[in-house]
CSV table of N, CA and C in Angstrom, one decimal:
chain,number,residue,atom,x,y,z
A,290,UNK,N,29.1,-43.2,-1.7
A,290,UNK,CA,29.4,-41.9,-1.1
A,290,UNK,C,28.1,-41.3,-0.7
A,291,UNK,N,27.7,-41.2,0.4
A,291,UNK,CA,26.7,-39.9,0.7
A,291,UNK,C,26.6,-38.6,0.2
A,292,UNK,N,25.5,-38.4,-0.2
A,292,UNK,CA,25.5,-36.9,-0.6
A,292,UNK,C,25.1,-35.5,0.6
A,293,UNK,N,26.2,-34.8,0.3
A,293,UNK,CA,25.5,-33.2,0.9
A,293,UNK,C,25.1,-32.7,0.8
A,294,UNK,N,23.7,-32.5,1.9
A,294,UNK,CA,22.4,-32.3,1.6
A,294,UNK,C,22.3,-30.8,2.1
A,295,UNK,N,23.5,-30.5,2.7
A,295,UNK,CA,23.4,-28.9,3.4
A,295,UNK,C,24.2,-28.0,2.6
A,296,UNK,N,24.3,-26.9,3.4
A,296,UNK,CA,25.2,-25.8,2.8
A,296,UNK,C,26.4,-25.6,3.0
A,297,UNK,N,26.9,-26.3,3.2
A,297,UNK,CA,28.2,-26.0,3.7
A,297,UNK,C,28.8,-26.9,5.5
A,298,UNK,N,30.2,-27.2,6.1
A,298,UNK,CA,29.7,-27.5,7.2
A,298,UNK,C,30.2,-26.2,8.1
A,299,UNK,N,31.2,-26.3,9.1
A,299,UNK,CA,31.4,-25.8,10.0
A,299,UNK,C,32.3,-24.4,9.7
A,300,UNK,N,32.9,-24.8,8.4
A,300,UNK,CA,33.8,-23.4,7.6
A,300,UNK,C,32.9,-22.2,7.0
A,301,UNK,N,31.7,-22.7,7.2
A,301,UNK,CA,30.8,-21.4,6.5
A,301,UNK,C,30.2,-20.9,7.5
A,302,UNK,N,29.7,-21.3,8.7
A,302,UNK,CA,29.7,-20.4,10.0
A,302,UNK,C,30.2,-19.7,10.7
A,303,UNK,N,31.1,-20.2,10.2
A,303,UNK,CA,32.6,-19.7,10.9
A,303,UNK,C,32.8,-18.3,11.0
A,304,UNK,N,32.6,-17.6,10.1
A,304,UNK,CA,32.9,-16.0,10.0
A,304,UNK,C,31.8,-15.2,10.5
A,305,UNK,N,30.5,-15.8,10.5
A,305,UNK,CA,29.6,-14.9,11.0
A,305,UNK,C,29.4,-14.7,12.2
A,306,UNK,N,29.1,-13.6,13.1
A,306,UNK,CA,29.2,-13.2,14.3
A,306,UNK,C,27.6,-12.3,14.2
A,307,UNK,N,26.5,-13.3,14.7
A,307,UNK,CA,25.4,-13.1,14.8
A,307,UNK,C,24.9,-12.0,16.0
A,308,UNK,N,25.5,-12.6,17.0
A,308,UNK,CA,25.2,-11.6,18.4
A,308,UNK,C,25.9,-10.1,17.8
A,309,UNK,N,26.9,-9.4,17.7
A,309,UNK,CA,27.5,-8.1,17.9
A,309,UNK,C,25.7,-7.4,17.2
A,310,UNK,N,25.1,-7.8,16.1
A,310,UNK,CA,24.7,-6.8,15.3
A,310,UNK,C,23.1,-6.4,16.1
A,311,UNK,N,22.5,-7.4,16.6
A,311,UNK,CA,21.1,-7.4,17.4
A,311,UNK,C,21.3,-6.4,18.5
A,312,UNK,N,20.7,-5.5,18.8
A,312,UNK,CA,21.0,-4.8,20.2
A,312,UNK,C,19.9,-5.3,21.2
A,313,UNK,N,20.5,-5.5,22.4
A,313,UNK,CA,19.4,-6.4,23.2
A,313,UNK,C,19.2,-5.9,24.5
A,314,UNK,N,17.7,-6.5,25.5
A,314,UNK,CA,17.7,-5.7,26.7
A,314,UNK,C,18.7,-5.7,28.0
A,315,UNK,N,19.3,-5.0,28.1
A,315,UNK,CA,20.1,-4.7,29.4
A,315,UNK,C,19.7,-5.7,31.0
A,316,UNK,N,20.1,-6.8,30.8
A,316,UNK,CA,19.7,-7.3,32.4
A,316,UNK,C,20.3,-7.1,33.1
A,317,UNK,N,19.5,-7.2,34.0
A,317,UNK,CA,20.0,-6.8,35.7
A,317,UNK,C,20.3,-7.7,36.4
A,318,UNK,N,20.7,-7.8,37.6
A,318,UNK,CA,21.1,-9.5,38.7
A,318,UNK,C,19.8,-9.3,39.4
A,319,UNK,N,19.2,-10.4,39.6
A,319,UNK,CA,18.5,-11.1,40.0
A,319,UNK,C,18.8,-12.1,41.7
A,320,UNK,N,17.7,-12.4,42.4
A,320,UNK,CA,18.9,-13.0,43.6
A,320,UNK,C,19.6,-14.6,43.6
A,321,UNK,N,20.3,-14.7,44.0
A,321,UNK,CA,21.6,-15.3,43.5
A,321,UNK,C,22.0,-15.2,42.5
A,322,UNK,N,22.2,-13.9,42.2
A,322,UNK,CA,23.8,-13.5,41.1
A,322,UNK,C,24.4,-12.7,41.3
A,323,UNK,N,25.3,-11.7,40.6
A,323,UNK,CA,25.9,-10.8,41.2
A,323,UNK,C,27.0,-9.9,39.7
A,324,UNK,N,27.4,-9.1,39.5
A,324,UNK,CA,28.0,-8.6,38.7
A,324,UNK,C,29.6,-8.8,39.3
A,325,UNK,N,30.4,-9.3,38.3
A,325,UNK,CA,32.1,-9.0,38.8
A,325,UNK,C,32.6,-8.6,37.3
A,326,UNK,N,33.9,-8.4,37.4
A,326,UNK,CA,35.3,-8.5,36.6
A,326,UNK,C,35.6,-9.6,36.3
A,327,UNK,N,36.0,-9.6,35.4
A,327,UNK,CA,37.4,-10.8,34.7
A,327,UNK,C,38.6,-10.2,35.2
A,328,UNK,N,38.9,-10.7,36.0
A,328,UNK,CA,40.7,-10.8,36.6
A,328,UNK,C,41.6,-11.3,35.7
A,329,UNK,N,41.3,-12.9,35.6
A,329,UNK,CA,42.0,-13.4,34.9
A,329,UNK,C,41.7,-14.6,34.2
A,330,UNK,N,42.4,-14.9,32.9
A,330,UNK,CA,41.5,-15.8,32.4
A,330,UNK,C,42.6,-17.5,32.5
A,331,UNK,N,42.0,-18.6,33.2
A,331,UNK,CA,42.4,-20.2,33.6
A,331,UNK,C,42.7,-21.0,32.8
A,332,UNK,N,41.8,-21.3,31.8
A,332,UNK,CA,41.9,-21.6,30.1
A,332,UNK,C,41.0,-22.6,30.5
A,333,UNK,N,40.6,-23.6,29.8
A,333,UNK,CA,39.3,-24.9,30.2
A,333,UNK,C,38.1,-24.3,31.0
A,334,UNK,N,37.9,-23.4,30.1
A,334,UNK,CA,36.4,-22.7,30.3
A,334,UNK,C,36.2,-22.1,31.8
A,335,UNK,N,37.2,-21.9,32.2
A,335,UNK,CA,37.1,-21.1,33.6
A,335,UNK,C,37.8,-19.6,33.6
A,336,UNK,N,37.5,-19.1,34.9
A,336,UNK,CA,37.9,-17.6,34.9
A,336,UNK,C,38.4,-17.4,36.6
A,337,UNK,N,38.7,-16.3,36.8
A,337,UNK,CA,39.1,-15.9,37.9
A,337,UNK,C,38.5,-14.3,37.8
A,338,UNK,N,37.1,-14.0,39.0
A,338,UNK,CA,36.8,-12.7,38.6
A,338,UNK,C,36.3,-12.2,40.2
A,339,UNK,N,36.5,-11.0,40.0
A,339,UNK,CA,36.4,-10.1,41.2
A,339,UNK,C,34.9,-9.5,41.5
A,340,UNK,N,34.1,-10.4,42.2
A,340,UNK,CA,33.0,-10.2,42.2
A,340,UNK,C,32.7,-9.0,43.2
A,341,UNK,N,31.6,-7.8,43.1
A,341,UNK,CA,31.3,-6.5,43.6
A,341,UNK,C,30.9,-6.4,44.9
A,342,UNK,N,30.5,-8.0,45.5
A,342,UNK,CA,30.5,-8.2,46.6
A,342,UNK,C,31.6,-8.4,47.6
A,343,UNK,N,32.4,-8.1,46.8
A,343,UNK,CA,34.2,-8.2,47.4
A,343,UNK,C,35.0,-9.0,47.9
A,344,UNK,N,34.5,-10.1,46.9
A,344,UNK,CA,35.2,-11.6,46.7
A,344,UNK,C,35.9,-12.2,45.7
A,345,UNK,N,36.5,-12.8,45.4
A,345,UNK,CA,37.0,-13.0,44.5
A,345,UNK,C,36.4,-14.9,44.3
A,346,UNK,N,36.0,-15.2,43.3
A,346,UNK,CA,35.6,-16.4,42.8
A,346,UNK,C,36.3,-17.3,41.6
A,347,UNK,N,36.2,-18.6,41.4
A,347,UNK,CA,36.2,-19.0,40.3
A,347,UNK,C,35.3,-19.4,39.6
A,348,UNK,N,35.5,-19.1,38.8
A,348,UNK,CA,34.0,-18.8,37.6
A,348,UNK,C,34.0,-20.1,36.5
A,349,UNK,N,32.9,-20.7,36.1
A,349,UNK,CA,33.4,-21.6,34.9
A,349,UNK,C,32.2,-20.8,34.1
A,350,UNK,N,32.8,-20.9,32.8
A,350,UNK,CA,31.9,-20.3,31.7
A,350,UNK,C,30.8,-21.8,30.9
A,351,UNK,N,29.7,-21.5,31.1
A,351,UNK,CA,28.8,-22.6,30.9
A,351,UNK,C,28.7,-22.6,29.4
A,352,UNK,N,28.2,-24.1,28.8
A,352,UNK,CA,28.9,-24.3,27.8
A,352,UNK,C,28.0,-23.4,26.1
A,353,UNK,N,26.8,-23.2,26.4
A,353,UNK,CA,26.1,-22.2,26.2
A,353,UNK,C,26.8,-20.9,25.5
A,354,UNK,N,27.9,-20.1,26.3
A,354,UNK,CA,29.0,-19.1,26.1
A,354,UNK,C,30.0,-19.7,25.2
A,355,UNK,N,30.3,-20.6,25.8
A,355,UNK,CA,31.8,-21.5,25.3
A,355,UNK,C,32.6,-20.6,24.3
A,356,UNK,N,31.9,-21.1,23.6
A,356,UNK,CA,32.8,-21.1,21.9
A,356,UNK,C,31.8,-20.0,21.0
A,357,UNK,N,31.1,-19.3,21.6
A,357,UNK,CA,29.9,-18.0,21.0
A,357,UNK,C,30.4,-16.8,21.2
A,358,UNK,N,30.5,-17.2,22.6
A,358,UNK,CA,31.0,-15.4,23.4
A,358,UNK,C,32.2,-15.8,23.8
A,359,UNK,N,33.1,-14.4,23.4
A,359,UNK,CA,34.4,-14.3,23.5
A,359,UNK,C,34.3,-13.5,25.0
A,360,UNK,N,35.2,-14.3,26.4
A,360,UNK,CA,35.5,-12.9,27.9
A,360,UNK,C,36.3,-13.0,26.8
A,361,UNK,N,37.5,-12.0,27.9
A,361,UNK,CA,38.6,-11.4,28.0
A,361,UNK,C,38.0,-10.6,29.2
A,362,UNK,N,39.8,-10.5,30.1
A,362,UNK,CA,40.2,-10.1,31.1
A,362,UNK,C,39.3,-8.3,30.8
A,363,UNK,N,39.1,-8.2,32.9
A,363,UNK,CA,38.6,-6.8,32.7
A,363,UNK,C,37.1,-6.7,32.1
A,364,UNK,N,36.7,-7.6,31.7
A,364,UNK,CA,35.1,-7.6,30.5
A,364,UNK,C,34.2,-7.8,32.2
A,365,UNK,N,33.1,-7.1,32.0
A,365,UNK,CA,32.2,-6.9,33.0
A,365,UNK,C,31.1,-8.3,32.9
A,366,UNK,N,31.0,-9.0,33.9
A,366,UNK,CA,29.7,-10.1,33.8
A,366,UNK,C,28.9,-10.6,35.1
A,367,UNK,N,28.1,-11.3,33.9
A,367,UNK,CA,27.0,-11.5,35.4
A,367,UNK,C,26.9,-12.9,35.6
A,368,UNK,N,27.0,-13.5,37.2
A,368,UNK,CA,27.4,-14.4,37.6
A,368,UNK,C,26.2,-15.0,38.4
A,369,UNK,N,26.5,-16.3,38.1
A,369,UNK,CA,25.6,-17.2,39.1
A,369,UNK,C,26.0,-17.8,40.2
A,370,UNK,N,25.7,-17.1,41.5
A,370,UNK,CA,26.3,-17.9,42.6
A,370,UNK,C,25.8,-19.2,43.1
A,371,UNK,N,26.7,-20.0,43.6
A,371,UNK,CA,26.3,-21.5,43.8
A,371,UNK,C,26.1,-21.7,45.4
A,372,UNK,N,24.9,-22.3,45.5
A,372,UNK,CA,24.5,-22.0,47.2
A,372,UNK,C,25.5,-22.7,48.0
A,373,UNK,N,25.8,-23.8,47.4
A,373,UNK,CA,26.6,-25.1,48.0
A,373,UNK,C,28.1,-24.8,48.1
A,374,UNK,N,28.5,-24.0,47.1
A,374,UNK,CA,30.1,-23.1,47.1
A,374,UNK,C,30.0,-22.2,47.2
A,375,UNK,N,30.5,-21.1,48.1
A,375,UNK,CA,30.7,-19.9,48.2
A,375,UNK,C,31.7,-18.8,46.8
A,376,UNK,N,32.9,-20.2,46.7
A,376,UNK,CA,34.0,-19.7,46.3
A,376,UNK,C,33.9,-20.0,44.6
A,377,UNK,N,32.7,-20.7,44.2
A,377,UNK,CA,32.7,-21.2,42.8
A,377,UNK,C,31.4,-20.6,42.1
A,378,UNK,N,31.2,-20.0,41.0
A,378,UNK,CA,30.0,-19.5,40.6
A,378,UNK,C,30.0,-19.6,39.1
A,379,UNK,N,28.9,-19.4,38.0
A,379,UNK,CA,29.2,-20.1,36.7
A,379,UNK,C,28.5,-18.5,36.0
A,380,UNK,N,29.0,-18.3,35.1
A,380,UNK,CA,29.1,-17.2,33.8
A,380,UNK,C,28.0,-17.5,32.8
A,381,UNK,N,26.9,-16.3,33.8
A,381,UNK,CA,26.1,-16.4,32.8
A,381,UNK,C,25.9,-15.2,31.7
A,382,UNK,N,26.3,-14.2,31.5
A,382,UNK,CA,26.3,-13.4,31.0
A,382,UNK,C,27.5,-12.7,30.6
A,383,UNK,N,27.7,-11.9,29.6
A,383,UNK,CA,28.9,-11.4,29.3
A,383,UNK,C,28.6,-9.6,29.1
A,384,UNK,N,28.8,-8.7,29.6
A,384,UNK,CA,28.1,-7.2,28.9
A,384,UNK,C,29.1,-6.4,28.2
A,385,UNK,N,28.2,-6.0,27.4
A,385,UNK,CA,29.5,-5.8,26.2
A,385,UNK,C,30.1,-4.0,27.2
A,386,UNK,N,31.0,-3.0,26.3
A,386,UNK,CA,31.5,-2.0,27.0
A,386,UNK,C,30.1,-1.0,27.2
A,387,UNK,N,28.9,-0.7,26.0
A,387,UNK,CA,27.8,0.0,26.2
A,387,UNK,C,26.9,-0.3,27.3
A,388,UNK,N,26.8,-1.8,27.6
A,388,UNK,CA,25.9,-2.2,28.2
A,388,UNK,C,26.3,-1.8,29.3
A,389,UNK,N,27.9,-2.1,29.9
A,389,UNK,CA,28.4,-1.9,31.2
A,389,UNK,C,28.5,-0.3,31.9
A,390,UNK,N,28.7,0.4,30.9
A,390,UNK,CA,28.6,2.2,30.8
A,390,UNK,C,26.9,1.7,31.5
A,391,UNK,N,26.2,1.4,30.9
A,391,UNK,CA,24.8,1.5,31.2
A,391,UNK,C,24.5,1.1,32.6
A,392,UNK,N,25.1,0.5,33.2
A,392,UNK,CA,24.9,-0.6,34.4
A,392,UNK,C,25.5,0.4,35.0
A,393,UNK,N,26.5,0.9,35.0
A,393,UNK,CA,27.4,2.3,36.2
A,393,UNK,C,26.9,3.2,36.1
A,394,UNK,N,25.9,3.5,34.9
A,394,UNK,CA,25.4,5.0,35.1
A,394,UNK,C,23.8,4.7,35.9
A,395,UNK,N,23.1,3.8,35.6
A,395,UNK,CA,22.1,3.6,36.8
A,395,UNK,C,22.1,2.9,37.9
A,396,UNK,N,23.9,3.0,38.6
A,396,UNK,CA,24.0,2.5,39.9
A,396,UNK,C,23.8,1.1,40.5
A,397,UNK,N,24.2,0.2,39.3
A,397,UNK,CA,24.1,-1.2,39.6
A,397,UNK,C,25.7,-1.6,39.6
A,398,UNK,N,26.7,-0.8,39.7
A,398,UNK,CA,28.1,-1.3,39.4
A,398,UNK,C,28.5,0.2,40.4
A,399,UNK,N,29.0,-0.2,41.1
A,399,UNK,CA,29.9,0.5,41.9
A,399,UNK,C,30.7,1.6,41.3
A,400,UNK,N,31.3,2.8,42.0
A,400,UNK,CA,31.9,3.7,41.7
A,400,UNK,C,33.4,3.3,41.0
A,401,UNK,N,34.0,2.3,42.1
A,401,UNK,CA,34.7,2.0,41.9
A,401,UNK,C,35.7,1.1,40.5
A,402,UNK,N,34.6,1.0,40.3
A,402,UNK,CA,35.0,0.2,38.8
A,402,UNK,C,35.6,0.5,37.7
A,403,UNK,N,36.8,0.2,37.1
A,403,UNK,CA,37.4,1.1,36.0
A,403,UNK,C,36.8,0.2,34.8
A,404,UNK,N,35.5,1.0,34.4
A,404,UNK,CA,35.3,0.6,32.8
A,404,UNK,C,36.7,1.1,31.9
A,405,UNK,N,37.0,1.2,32.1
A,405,UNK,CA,38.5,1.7,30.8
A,405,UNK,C,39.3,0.5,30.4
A,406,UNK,N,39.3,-0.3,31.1
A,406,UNK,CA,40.1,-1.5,31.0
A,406,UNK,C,39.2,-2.4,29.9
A,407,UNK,N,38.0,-2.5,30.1
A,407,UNK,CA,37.4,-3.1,29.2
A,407,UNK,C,37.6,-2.7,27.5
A,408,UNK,N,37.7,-1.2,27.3
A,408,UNK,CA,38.0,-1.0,26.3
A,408,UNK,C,39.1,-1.7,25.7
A,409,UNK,N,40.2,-1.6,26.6
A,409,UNK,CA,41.2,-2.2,25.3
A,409,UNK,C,42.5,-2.6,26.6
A,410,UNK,N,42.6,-4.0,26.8
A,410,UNK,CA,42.9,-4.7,28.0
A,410,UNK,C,44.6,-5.1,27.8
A,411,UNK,N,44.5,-4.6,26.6
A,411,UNK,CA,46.2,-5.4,25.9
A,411,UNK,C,47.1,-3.9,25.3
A,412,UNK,N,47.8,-3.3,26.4
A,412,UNK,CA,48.4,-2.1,26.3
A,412,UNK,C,47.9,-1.2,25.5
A,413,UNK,N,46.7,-1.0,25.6
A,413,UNK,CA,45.4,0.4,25.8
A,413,UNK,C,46.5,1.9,25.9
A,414,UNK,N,46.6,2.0,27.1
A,414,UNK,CA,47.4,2.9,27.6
A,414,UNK,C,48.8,3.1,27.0
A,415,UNK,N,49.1,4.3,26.8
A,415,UNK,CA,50.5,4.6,25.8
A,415,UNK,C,51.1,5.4,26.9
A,416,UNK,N,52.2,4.8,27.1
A,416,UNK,CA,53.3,6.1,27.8
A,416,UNK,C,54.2,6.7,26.9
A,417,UNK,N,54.4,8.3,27.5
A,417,UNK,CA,54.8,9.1,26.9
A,417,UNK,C,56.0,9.5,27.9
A,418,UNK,N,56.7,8.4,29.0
A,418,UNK,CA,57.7,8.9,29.8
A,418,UNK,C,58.7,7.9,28.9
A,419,UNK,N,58.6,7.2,27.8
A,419,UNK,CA,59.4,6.5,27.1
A,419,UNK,C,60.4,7.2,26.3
A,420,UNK,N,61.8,7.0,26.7
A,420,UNK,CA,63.0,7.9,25.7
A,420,UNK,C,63.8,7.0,24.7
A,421,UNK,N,64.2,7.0,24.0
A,421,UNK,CA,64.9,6.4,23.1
A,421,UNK,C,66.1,6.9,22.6
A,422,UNK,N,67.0,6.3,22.9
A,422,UNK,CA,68.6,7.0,22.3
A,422,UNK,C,68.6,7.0,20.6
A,423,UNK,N,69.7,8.2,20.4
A,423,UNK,CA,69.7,8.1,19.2
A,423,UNK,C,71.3,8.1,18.5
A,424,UNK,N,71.3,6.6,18.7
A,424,UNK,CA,72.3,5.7,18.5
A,424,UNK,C,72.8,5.8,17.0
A,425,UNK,N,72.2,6.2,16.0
A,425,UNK,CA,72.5,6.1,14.5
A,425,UNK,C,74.0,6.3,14.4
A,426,UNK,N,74.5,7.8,15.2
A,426,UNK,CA,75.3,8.2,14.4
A,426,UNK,C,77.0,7.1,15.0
A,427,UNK,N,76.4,6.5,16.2
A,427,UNK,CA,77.7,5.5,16.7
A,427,UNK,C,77.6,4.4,16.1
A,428,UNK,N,76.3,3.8,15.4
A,428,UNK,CA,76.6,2.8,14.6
A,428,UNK,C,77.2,2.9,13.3
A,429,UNK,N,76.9,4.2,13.1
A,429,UNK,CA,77.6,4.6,11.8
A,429,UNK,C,79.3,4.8,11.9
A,430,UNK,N,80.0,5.2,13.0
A,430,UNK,CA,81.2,5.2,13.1
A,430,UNK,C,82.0,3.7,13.1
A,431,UNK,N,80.9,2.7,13.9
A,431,UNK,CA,81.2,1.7,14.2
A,431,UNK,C,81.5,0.8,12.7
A,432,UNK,N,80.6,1.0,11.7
A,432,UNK,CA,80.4,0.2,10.7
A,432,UNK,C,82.0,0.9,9.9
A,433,UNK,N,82.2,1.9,9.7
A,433,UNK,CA,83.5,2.8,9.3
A,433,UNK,C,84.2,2.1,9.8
A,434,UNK,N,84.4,1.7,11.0
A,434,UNK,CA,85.9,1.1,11.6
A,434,UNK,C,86.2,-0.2,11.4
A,435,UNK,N,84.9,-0.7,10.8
A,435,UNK,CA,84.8,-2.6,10.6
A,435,UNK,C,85.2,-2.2,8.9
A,436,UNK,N,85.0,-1.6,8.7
A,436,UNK,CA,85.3,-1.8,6.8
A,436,UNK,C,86.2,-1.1,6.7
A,437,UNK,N,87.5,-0.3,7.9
A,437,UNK,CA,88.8,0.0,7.4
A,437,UNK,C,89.4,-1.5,7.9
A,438,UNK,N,89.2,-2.0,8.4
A,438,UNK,CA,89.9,-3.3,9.1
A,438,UNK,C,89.4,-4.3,7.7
């Protein structure tokens, strides 16, 4: 039998999430890149995102990101365009919601951009035009008429 010469294997890194705690410098695009959206997410390391140049691309996330950085839809990033595809570009960057506030307030991200979505992409938004009957007291008559029978 071999001995374990380490600390643990792949179950004890598991929980740590190194990147959120470091705060890091704000990049900017550079030429051939470009800032988009997450539209939508393809699964097999790809994306669908709405690039500010007013295109829509498909994005592969390089393997680098993979399994480190979590997209999700709506999450603001910065992209590498490919000279030879117009329509295909690769995910180099991911900006968290501060970074992105940062990027629209010194005019590197368009007016148009709804940072809000990034906040919370999975029914964020609460409606209050929602009514709900209040059925109790017919279920209650209903239950009376099944237990005279």
């Amino acid at each position: 039998m071999p001995k374990n010469k380490g600390k643990g294997g792949k179950n004890r890194r598991r929980g740590k999430n190194e990147n959120e705690s470091d705060k890091r410098e704000l990049v900017f695009k550079e030429d051939g890149q470009e800032y988009a959206q997450v539209v939508k997410m393809l699964g097999n390391g790809r994306l669908e995102a709405y690039c500010f140049d007013g295109a829509n691309r498909l994005c592969h996330i390089r393997g680098k990101l993979r399994k480190k950085v979590w997209i999700n839809q709506g999450d603001i990033i910065l992209i590498g365009l490919r000279d030879y595809q117009d329509t295909k570009a690769d995910v180099i960057l991911r900006y968290n919601p501060d970074e992105a506030r940062n990027l629209k307030a010194y005019g590197e991200l368009p007016d148009t951009v709804k940072l809000s979505e990034i906040a919370g992409t999975y029914g964020g938004e609460e409606e209050e035009d929602v009514l709900f009957d209040d059925r109790a007291e017919d279920y209650a008559d209903e239950d009376e008429a099944i237990d005279a029978i």
